[in-house]
């Protein structure tokens, strides 16, 4: 069935939606995106996603003409028009359409495209079995903290994962795991969760932030540090977090079995707590 999507102020059937061939998102990857989850017809942690959108746009000097309230209203309209119960809303803003020239064009309005994707998130079959991960070199640029639409590195990594029978790729640089191709990477040792510090090398995950906010109620502690691939292979548990996967157990890395090949109790517990939080709209205090 055809979706209703949003393009530059209009809600249209997806077949009728158009952007210019000169759009700088298309020509240069000169744009920013966000993905917010929808659960029970409600946006999850959307404010935090829009705060990150504003930050990413600021970092590339793209002035956003829409307020947070206007963007939330478009999200909600897409949920309504497409009757989305579970899934996500994709938002992409580019620097607009202008004849091809690298430097910023003058007096050009940004392009805003948004669409919904219906998806089973809370009962995703992968959460029952856990996912397989393969490692590959991190080929991305130096500003991974910006959620840029330049995604060729992650595209190649995900394709490698798919061809290897895995569902996610863990990107490795200088011997340490930076993050998943489209997720934050975590390992577990005893009662300690380990994930690397935020920097220009990784995207500051909104799901990561929410998980850290729960730690007090789980009895786990957090060690914010890098970890090597060898350490991950030896970990008691591993998992990923993202808006699409929430908390997803990892049961194999490069063919090495993690936690006997079954989702571990830590990932299962954190997933339950996260889904509870998400059902309430995911608003952190
Ligand atoms: N990806 N790291 C990278 C490189 C990502 O692309 C993502 C999200 C994350 C997790 O961020 P969050 O918890 O805010 O979703 C970490 C989205 C879902 C995507 O590209 O589809």
mmCIF file of C-alpha atoms and ligand atoms in Angstrom:
data_model
loop_
_atom_site.group_PDB
_atom_site.id
_atom_site.type_symbol
_atom_site.label_atom_id
_atom_site.label_comp_id
_atom_site.label_asym_id
_atom_site.label_seq_id
_atom_site.Cartn_x
_atom_site.Cartn_y
_atom_site.Cartn_z
ATOM 1 C CA UNK A 1 0.000 0.000 0.000
ATOM 2 C CA UNK A 2 1.241 3.455 -0.857
ATOM 3 C CA UNK A 3 2.404 5.677 1.994
ATOM 4 C CA UNK A 4 1.778 9.338 2.499
ATOM 5 C CA UNK A 5 5.143 11.102 2.736
ATOM 6 C CA UNK A 6 6.141 14.684 3.468
ATOM 7 C CA UNK A 7 8.169 16.786 1.031
ATOM 8 C CA UNK A 8 8.795 20.509 1.494
ATOM 9 C CA UNK A 9 5.463 21.417 3.028
ATOM 10 C CA UNK A 10 3.257 18.867 1.240
ATOM 11 C CA UNK A 11 1.825 15.500 2.197
ATOM 12 C CA UNK A 12 1.761 13.319 -0.921
ATOM 13 C CA UNK A 13 1.405 9.671 -1.961
ATOM 14 C CA UNK A 14 4.976 8.343 -2.203
ATOM 15 C CA UNK A 15 4.728 7.881 -6.007
ATOM 16 C CA UNK A 16 4.051 11.584 -6.447
ATOM 17 C CA UNK A 17 6.753 12.918 -4.133
ATOM 18 C CA UNK A 18 9.654 14.624 -5.969
ATOM 19 C CA UNK A 19 12.863 16.449 -5.196
ATOM 20 C CA UNK A 20 15.220 18.176 -7.637
ATOM 21 C CA UNK A 21 18.079 16.246 -9.292
ATOM 22 C CA UNK A 22 20.217 19.203 -8.121
ATOM 23 C CA UNK A 23 19.365 18.620 -4.482
ATOM 24 C CA UNK A 24 22.616 18.829 -2.522
ATOM 25 C CA UNK A 25 21.617 15.847 -0.423
ATOM 26 C CA UNK A 26 21.607 13.791 -3.631
ATOM 27 C CA UNK A 27 24.634 15.437 -5.318
ATOM 28 C CA UNK A 28 26.995 15.905 -2.329
ATOM 29 C CA UNK A 29 25.429 14.064 0.586
ATOM 30 C CA UNK A 30 25.159 17.599 2.009
ATOM 31 C CA UNK A 31 22.441 16.867 4.537
ATOM 32 C CA UNK A 32 21.506 15.473 7.919
ATOM 33 C CA UNK A 33 19.038 12.763 8.938
ATOM 34 C CA UNK A 34 17.303 11.352 11.989
ATOM 35 C CA UNK A 35 15.340 8.203 12.712
ATOM 36 C CA UNK A 36 12.807 8.240 15.559
ATOM 37 C CA UNK A 37 10.979 5.116 16.673
ATOM 38 C CA UNK A 38 7.194 4.854 16.974
ATOM 39 C CA UNK A 39 5.678 2.490 19.527
ATOM 40 C CA UNK A 40 1.961 2.173 20.214
ATOM 41 C CA UNK A 41 1.418 5.034 17.758
ATOM 42 C CA UNK A 42 3.600 7.360 19.869
ATOM 43 C CA UNK A 43 6.981 8.882 19.123
ATOM 44 C CA UNK A 44 9.832 7.609 21.272
ATOM 45 C CA UNK A 45 12.253 10.186 22.671
ATOM 46 C CA UNK A 46 11.591 12.485 19.690
ATOM 47 C CA UNK A 47 12.761 15.593 21.498
ATOM 48 C CA UNK A 48 16.198 14.075 21.994
ATOM 49 C CA UNK A 49 16.360 13.110 18.293
ATOM 50 C CA UNK A 50 15.425 16.641 17.271
ATOM 51 C CA UNK A 51 18.002 18.102 19.664
ATOM 52 C CA UNK A 52 20.617 15.937 17.918
ATOM 53 C CA UNK A 53 19.250 17.057 14.523
ATOM 54 C CA UNK A 54 19.699 20.692 15.559
ATOM 55 C CA UNK A 55 23.217 19.979 16.747
ATOM 56 C CA UNK A 56 24.159 18.111 13.529
ATOM 57 C CA UNK A 57 22.748 20.956 11.394
ATOM 58 C CA UNK A 58 24.665 23.506 13.476
ATOM 59 C CA UNK A 59 27.904 21.583 12.912
ATOM 60 C CA UNK A 60 27.488 21.795 9.110
ATOM 61 C CA UNK A 61 26.096 25.368 9.255
ATOM 62 C CA UNK A 62 22.712 24.399 7.859
ATOM 63 C CA UNK A 63 20.071 26.761 9.253
ATOM 64 C CA UNK A 64 16.909 24.874 10.132
ATOM 65 C CA UNK A 65 13.863 27.039 9.380
ATOM 66 C CA UNK A 66 11.508 24.710 11.319
ATOM 67 C CA UNK A 67 10.934 24.825 15.045
ATOM 68 C CA UNK A 68 11.033 21.647 17.112
ATOM 69 C CA UNK A 69 7.245 21.901 17.591
ATOM 70 C CA UNK A 70 6.709 22.132 13.800
ATOM 71 C CA UNK A 71 8.876 19.071 13.193
ATOM 72 C CA UNK A 72 7.097 17.090 15.909
ATOM 73 C CA UNK A 73 3.754 18.033 14.328
ATOM 74 C CA UNK A 74 4.903 16.621 10.949
ATOM 75 C CA UNK A 75 6.076 13.413 12.664
ATOM 76 C CA UNK A 76 2.683 13.054 14.319
ATOM 77 C CA UNK A 77 0.791 13.784 11.114
ATOM 78 C CA UNK A 78 2.724 11.036 9.293
ATOM 79 C CA UNK A 79 1.964 8.573 12.095
ATOM 80 C CA UNK A 80 -1.713 9.464 11.811
ATOM 81 C CA UNK A 81 -1.998 9.480 8.012
ATOM 82 C CA UNK A 82 -0.179 6.150 7.711
ATOM 83 C CA UNK A 83 -1.758 4.580 10.806
ATOM 84 C CA UNK A 84 1.660 3.615 12.160
ATOM 85 C CA UNK A 85 1.485 1.596 15.338
ATOM 86 C CA UNK A 86 5.123 0.445 15.394
ATOM 87 C CA UNK A 87 8.023 1.521 13.233
ATOM 88 C CA UNK A 88 9.948 4.680 12.605
ATOM 89 C CA UNK A 89 9.900 8.130 11.084
ATOM 90 C CA UNK A 90 12.832 9.039 8.836
ATOM 91 C CA UNK A 91 13.668 12.732 8.512
ATOM 92 C CA UNK A 92 16.192 14.157 6.058
ATOM 93 C CA UNK A 93 17.119 17.773 5.615
ATOM 94 C CA UNK A 94 19.537 18.897 2.916
ATOM 95 C CA UNK A 95 21.073 22.272 2.081
ATOM 96 C CA UNK A 96 18.609 22.539 -0.805
ATOM 97 C CA UNK A 97 18.754 22.467 -4.600
ATOM 98 C CA UNK A 98 21.209 24.601 -6.592
ATOM 99 C CA UNK A 99 23.424 24.139 -9.656
ATOM 100 C CA UNK A 100 26.382 21.933 -8.759
ATOM 101 C CA UNK A 101 29.057 23.910 -6.930
ATOM 102 C CA UNK A 102 30.778 22.671 -3.779
ATOM 103 C CA UNK A 103 30.573 25.834 -1.667
ATOM 104 C CA UNK A 104 27.243 26.697 -0.037
ATOM 105 C CA UNK A 105 24.664 28.263 -2.403
ATOM 106 C CA UNK A 106 23.173 31.635 -1.438
ATOM 107 C CA UNK A 107 19.473 32.160 -0.685
ATOM 108 C CA UNK A 108 18.511 28.524 -1.146
ATOM 109 C CA UNK A 109 15.875 26.948 1.093
ATOM 110 C CA UNK A 110 16.696 23.563 2.665
ATOM 111 C CA UNK A 111 14.856 20.460 1.460
ATOM 112 C CA UNK A 112 12.882 18.549 4.085
ATOM 113 C CA UNK A 113 11.743 15.001 3.394
ATOM 114 C CA UNK A 114 10.057 12.748 5.927
ATOM 115 C CA UNK A 115 8.460 9.323 5.668
ATOM 116 C CA UNK A 116 7.238 6.515 7.901
ATOM 117 C CA UNK A 117 8.307 2.859 7.958
ATOM 118 C CA UNK A 118 6.021 0.324 9.627
ATOM 119 C CA UNK A 119 8.109 -2.270 11.470
ATOM 120 C CA UNK A 120 7.684 -4.760 14.274
ATOM 121 C CA UNK A 121 9.964 -3.352 16.975
ATOM 122 C CA UNK A 122 8.743 -4.594 20.341
ATOM 123 C CA UNK A 123 8.284 -8.206 19.196
ATOM 124 C CA UNK A 124 11.075 -8.253 16.613
ATOM 125 C CA UNK A 125 11.919 -11.939 15.988
ATOM 126 C CA UNK A 126 15.654 -11.088 16.113
ATOM 127 C CA UNK A 127 15.306 -10.146 19.784
ATOM 128 C CA UNK A 128 14.316 -13.739 20.615
ATOM 129 C CA UNK A 129 17.260 -15.331 18.807
ATOM 130 C CA UNK A 130 19.831 -12.531 19.064
ATOM 131 C CA UNK A 131 21.772 -11.236 16.085
ATOM 132 C CA UNK A 132 25.056 -12.105 14.443
ATOM 133 C CA UNK A 133 27.709 -9.467 13.993
ATOM 134 C CA UNK A 134 30.795 -9.394 11.788
ATOM 135 C CA UNK A 135 33.678 -6.960 12.088
ATOM 136 C CA UNK A 136 35.120 -4.849 9.308
ATOM 137 C CA UNK A 137 37.406 -1.822 9.003
ATOM 138 C CA UNK A 138 35.835 1.536 9.842
ATOM 139 C CA UNK A 139 36.139 3.438 6.551
ATOM 140 C CA UNK A 140 34.131 6.510 7.602
ATOM 141 C CA UNK A 141 35.112 10.175 7.849
ATOM 142 C CA UNK A 142 36.380 12.118 10.876
ATOM 143 C CA UNK A 143 33.045 13.627 12.018
ATOM 144 C CA UNK A 144 30.888 10.605 12.826
ATOM 145 C CA UNK A 145 29.244 12.592 15.622
ATOM 146 C CA UNK A 146 27.300 14.380 12.841
ATOM 147 C CA UNK A 147 24.358 12.317 11.562
ATOM 148 C CA UNK A 148 25.217 13.002 7.936
ATOM 149 C CA UNK A 149 23.445 11.376 4.987
ATOM 150 C CA UNK A 150 26.892 10.338 3.665
ATOM 151 C CA UNK A 151 26.431 6.649 4.447
ATOM 152 C CA UNK A 152 28.641 4.829 1.954
ATOM 153 C CA UNK A 153 30.866 3.385 4.711
ATOM 154 C CA UNK A 154 27.893 1.915 6.617
ATOM 155 C CA UNK A 155 26.262 0.752 3.344
ATOM 156 C CA UNK A 156 29.377 -1.269 2.412
ATOM 157 C CA UNK A 157 29.711 -2.598 5.963
ATOM 158 C CA UNK A 158 26.047 -3.683 6.089
ATOM 159 C CA UNK A 159 26.339 -5.364 2.705
ATOM 160 C CA UNK A 160 29.399 -7.255 3.965
ATOM 161 C CA UNK A 161 27.362 -8.283 7.019
ATOM 162 C CA UNK A 162 24.427 -9.401 4.861
ATOM 163 C CA UNK A 163 26.709 -11.448 2.610
ATOM 164 C CA UNK A 164 28.257 -13.008 5.742
ATOM 165 C CA UNK A 165 24.843 -14.035 7.110
ATOM 166 C CA UNK A 166 25.029 -11.364 9.847
ATOM 167 C CA UNK A 167 22.622 -8.580 10.750
ATOM 168 C CA UNK A 168 25.103 -5.900 11.843
ATOM 169 C CA UNK A 169 28.744 -4.949 11.247
ATOM 170 C CA UNK A 170 30.992 -3.736 14.051
ATOM 171 C CA UNK A 171 33.428 -1.193 12.707
ATOM 172 C CA UNK A 172 37.027 -1.479 13.877
ATOM 173 C CA UNK A 173 39.688 1.223 13.842
ATOM 174 C CA UNK A 174 43.145 1.110 15.441
ATOM 175 C CA UNK A 175 42.237 -2.242 16.986
ATOM 176 C CA UNK A 176 39.153 -1.008 18.846
ATOM 177 C CA UNK A 177 35.458 -1.272 18.029
ATOM 178 C CA UNK A 178 34.101 2.174 17.216
ATOM 179 C CA UNK A 179 30.392 1.291 16.886
ATOM 180 C CA UNK A 180 27.945 -0.678 14.764
ATOM 181 C CA UNK A 181 27.318 0.431 11.165
ATOM 182 C CA UNK A 182 23.979 1.826 12.396
ATOM 183 C CA UNK A 183 24.042 1.180 16.152
ATOM 184 C CA UNK A 184 25.990 1.643 19.374
ATOM 185 C CA UNK A 185 28.135 -1.358 20.416
ATOM 186 C CA UNK A 186 28.229 -2.681 23.992
ATOM 187 C CA UNK A 187 29.828 -5.587 25.851
ATOM 188 C CA UNK A 188 29.090 -6.925 29.331
ATOM 189 C CA UNK A 189 31.507 -8.243 31.972
ATOM 190 C CA UNK A 190 29.957 -9.327 35.231
ATOM 191 C CA UNK A 191 27.693 -6.479 36.341
ATOM 192 C CA UNK A 192 29.494 -3.928 34.162
ATOM 193 C CA UNK A 193 28.337 -2.562 30.819
ATOM 194 C CA UNK A 194 31.132 -1.293 28.589
ATOM 195 C CA UNK A 195 30.756 1.133 25.695
ATOM 196 C CA UNK A 196 33.151 3.687 24.324
ATOM 197 C CA UNK A 197 33.126 7.387 25.225
ATOM 198 C CA UNK A 198 31.422 9.891 22.951
ATOM 199 C CA UNK A 199 33.727 11.812 20.615
ATOM 200 C CA UNK A 200 33.966 12.736 16.946
ATOM 201 C CA UNK A 201 34.498 9.012 16.270
ATOM 202 C CA UNK A 202 30.934 7.878 17.034
ATOM 203 C CA UNK A 203 27.351 9.039 16.801
ATOM 204 C CA UNK A 204 26.001 10.010 20.237
ATOM 205 C CA UNK A 205 23.198 7.424 20.403
ATOM 206 C CA UNK A 206 19.862 8.534 21.804
ATOM 207 C CA UNK A 207 19.117 4.927 22.841
ATOM 208 C CA UNK A 208 22.543 4.756 24.535
ATOM 209 C CA UNK A 209 21.657 7.826 26.567
ATOM 210 C CA UNK A 210 18.332 6.311 27.651
ATOM 211 C CA UNK A 211 19.975 3.016 28.672
ATOM 212 C CA UNK A 212 22.505 4.903 30.788
ATOM 213 C CA UNK A 213 19.672 6.762 32.492
ATOM 214 C CA UNK A 214 18.215 3.405 33.654
ATOM 215 C CA UNK A 215 21.379 1.990 35.111
ATOM 216 C CA UNK A 216 20.541 2.940 38.668
ATOM 217 C CA UNK A 217 17.425 0.749 38.573
ATOM 218 C CA UNK A 218 19.165 -2.254 36.988
ATOM 219 C CA UNK A 219 22.030 -2.750 39.427
ATOM 220 C CA UNK A 220 24.578 -2.546 36.608
ATOM 221 C CA UNK A 221 27.499 -0.170 36.466
ATOM 222 C CA UNK A 222 28.898 1.538 33.397
ATOM 223 C CA UNK A 223 32.508 1.632 32.316
ATOM 224 C CA UNK A 224 32.902 4.194 29.561
ATOM 225 C CA UNK A 225 35.950 3.067 27.623
ATOM 226 C CA UNK A 226 37.012 1.603 24.319
ATOM 227 C CA UNK A 227 37.212 -2.160 23.879
ATOM 228 C CA UNK A 228 39.051 -4.279 21.352
ATOM 229 C CA UNK A 229 37.506 -6.901 19.119
ATOM 230 C CA UNK A 230 39.386 -9.618 21.084
ATOM 231 C CA UNK A 231 37.843 -8.353 24.307
ATOM 232 C CA UNK A 232 34.399 -8.462 22.695
ATOM 233 C CA UNK A 233 34.953 -12.072 21.577
ATOM 234 C CA UNK A 234 35.698 -12.910 25.207
ATOM 235 C CA UNK A 235 32.780 -10.946 26.688
ATOM 236 C CA UNK A 236 30.006 -12.585 28.705
ATOM 237 C CA UNK A 237 27.416 -10.749 26.643
ATOM 238 C CA UNK A 238 27.241 -8.219 23.836
ATOM 239 C CA UNK A 239 24.422 -6.108 22.481
ATOM 240 C CA UNK A 240 23.628 -3.138 20.283
ATOM 241 C CA UNK A 241 21.303 -0.184 20.766
ATOM 242 C CA UNK A 242 19.551 2.019 18.211
ATOM 243 C CA UNK A 243 16.179 3.579 17.452
ATOM 244 C CA UNK A 244 15.445 0.663 15.089
ATOM 245 C CA UNK A 245 16.576 -2.192 17.302
ATOM 246 C CA UNK A 246 16.085 -0.751 20.835
ATOM 247 C CA UNK A 247 18.348 -3.115 22.825
ATOM 248 C CA UNK A 248 19.283 -6.129 20.697
ATOM 249 C CA UNK A 249 21.325 -9.089 22.003
ATOM 250 C CA UNK A 250 24.386 -10.168 19.976
ATOM 251 C CA UNK A 251 24.984 -13.943 20.002
ATOM 252 C CA UNK A 252 27.916 -14.241 17.623
ATOM 253 C CA UNK A 253 30.825 -12.033 16.565
ATOM 254 C CA UNK A 254 32.902 -13.102 13.545
ATOM 255 C CA UNK A 255 31.583 -16.635 14.011
ATOM 256 C CA UNK A 256 32.589 -16.793 17.725
ATOM 257 C CA UNK A 257 29.640 -17.686 19.898
ATOM 258 C CA UNK A 258 28.724 -15.188 22.637
ATOM 259 C CA UNK A 259 26.775 -16.322 25.708
ATOM 260 C CA UNK A 260 26.359 -19.866 24.330
ATOM 261 C CA UNK A 261 24.608 -18.468 21.271
ATOM 262 C CA UNK A 262 21.532 -17.277 23.176
ATOM 263 C CA UNK A 263 20.481 -13.769 24.279
ATOM 264 C CA UNK A 264 21.982 -12.988 27.686
ATOM 265 C CA UNK A 265 20.054 -11.874 30.777
ATOM 266 C CA UNK A 266 21.542 -8.367 30.786
ATOM 267 C CA UNK A 267 20.456 -7.566 27.228
ATOM 268 C CA UNK A 268 17.048 -9.165 27.832
ATOM 269 C CA UNK A 269 16.502 -7.104 30.996
ATOM 270 C CA UNK A 270 17.672 -3.829 29.444
ATOM 271 C CA UNK A 271 15.425 -4.458 26.445
ATOM 272 C CA UNK A 272 12.397 -4.948 28.704
ATOM 273 C CA UNK A 273 13.121 -1.754 30.610
ATOM 274 C CA UNK A 274 13.719 0.162 27.387
ATOM 275 C CA UNK A 275 10.433 -1.006 25.850
ATOM 276 C CA UNK A 276 8.619 0.052 29.004
ATOM 277 C CA UNK A 277 10.223 3.467 28.750
ATOM 278 C CA UNK A 278 9.476 3.689 25.013
ATOM 279 C CA UNK A 279 5.800 2.860 25.546
ATOM 280 C CA UNK A 280 5.573 5.954 27.726
ATOM 281 C CA UNK A 281 6.929 8.080 24.880
ATOM 282 C CA UNK A 282 10.502 7.754 25.983
ATOM 283 C CA UNK A 283 10.764 11.028 27.799
ATOM 284 C CA UNK A 284 13.688 11.149 30.186
ATOM 285 C CA UNK A 285 13.411 13.295 33.274
HETATM 286 N N1 LIG B 1 21.211 4.634 13.189
HETATM 287 N N2 LIG B 1 25.681 4.778 15.577
HETATM 288 C C1 LIG B 1 25.379 4.920 14.285
HETATM 289 C C2 LIG B 1 26.479 5.000 13.293
HETATM 290 C C3 LIG B 1 24.033 5.001 13.877
HETATM 291 O O1 LIG B 1 23.724 5.170 12.577
HETATM 292 C C4 LIG B 1 23.015 4.886 14.855
HETATM 293 C C5 LIG B 1 21.554 4.979 14.503
HETATM 294 C C6 LIG B 1 23.390 4.726 16.199
HETATM 295 C C7 LIG B 1 22.372 4.636 17.316
HETATM 296 O O2 LIG B 1 21.760 5.888 17.527
HETATM 297 P P1 LIG B 1 20.286 5.995 18.110
HETATM 298 O O3 LIG B 1 20.297 5.196 19.361
HETATM 299 O O4 LIG B 1 20.128 7.439 18.339
HETATM 300 O O5 LIG B 1 19.358 5.427 17.058
HETATM 301 C C8 LIG B 1 24.733 4.679 16.527
HETATM 302 C C9 LIG B 1 19.875 4.822 12.698
HETATM 303 C C10 LIG B 1 18.846 4.058 13.451
HETATM 304 C C11 LIG B 1 19.864 4.570 11.199
HETATM 305 O O6 LIG B 1 20.800 5.014 10.559
HETATM 306 O O7 LIG B 1 18.914 3.964 10.673
#
